[in-house]
Short mmCIF file of C-alpha atoms in Angstrom, two decimals:
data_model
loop_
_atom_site.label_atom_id
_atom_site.label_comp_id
_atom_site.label_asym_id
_atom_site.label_seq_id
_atom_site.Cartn_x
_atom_site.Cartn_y
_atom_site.Cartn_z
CA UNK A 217 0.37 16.50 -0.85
CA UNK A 218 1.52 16.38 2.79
CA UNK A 219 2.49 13.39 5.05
CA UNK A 220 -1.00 13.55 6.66
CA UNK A 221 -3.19 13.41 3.47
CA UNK A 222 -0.91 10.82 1.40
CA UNK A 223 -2.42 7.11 1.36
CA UNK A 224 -0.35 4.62 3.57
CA UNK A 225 -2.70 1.92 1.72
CA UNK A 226 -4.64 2.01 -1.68
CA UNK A 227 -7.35 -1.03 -1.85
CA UNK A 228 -8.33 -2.42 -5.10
CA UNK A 229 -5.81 -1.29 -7.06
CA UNK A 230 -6.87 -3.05 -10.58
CA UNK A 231 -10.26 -0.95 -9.83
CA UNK A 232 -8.19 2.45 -9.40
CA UNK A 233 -8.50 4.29 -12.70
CA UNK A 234 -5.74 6.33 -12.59
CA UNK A 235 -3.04 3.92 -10.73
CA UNK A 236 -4.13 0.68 -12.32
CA UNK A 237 -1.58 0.63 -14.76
CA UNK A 238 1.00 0.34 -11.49
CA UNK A 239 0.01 -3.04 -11.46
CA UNK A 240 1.55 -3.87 -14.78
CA UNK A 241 4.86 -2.41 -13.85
CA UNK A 242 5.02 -3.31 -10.37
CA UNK A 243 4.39 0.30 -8.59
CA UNK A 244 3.68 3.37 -9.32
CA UNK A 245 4.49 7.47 -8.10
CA UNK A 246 1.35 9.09 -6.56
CA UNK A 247 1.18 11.58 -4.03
CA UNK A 248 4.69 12.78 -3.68
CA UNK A 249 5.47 8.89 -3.07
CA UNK A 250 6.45 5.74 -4.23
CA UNK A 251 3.82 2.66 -4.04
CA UNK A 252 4.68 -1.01 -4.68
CA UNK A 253 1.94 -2.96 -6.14
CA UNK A 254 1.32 -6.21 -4.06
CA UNK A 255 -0.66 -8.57 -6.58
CA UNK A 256 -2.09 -11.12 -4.00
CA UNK A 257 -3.82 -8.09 -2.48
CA UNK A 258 -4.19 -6.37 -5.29
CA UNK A 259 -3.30 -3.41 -3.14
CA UNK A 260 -0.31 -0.16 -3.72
CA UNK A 261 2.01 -0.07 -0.38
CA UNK A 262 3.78 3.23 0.17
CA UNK A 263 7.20 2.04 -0.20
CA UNK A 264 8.42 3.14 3.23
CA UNK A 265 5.79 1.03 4.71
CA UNK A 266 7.17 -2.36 2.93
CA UNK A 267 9.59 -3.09 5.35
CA UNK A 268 7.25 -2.65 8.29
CA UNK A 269 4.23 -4.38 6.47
CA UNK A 270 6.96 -7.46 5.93
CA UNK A 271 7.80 -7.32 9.75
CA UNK A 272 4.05 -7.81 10.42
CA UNK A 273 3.92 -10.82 7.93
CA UNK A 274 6.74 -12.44 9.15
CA UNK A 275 5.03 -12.35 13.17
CA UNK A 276 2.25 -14.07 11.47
CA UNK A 277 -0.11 -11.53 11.18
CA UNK A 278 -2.95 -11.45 8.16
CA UNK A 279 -3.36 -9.09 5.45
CA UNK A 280 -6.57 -7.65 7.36
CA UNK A 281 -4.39 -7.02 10.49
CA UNK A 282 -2.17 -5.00 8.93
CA UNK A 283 -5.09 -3.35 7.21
CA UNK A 284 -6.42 -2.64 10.51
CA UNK A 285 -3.10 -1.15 11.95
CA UNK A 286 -2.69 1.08 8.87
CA UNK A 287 -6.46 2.44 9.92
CA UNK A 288 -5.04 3.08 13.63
CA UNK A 289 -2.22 5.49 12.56
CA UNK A 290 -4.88 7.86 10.97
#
């Protein structure tokens, strides 16, 4: 899959029926990437968005601002 079409973000990851069991070990490979699972969210991060997602937590920004800059960058 190419860097356009692969997920920055996966919601509901518990609900996903082919990456739920990502959850259990903490991430999972999908799409030619690697996601981390982030439990309070119950969300899968592509991994080479961590360190910016952790930038935008530490500014104090909320889960559904960083939801909403993921959207932008489509």
């Amino acid at each position: 899959m190419s860097e356009q079409k692969a997920p920055i973000l996966i919601l509901h990851g518990s609900q996903q029926p082919y990456l739920s069991i990502g959850r259990h070990y903490g991430g999972v490979k999908a799409f030619g990437y690697e996601y981390v699972y982030m439990q309070p969210q119950d969300a899968f991060l592509r991994k080479d968005y961590v360190k910016q997602y952790n930038k935008h937590k530490k500014a104090g920004h909320s889960w559904e601002s960083f939801i909403e800059f993921v959207k932008s960058m489509k």
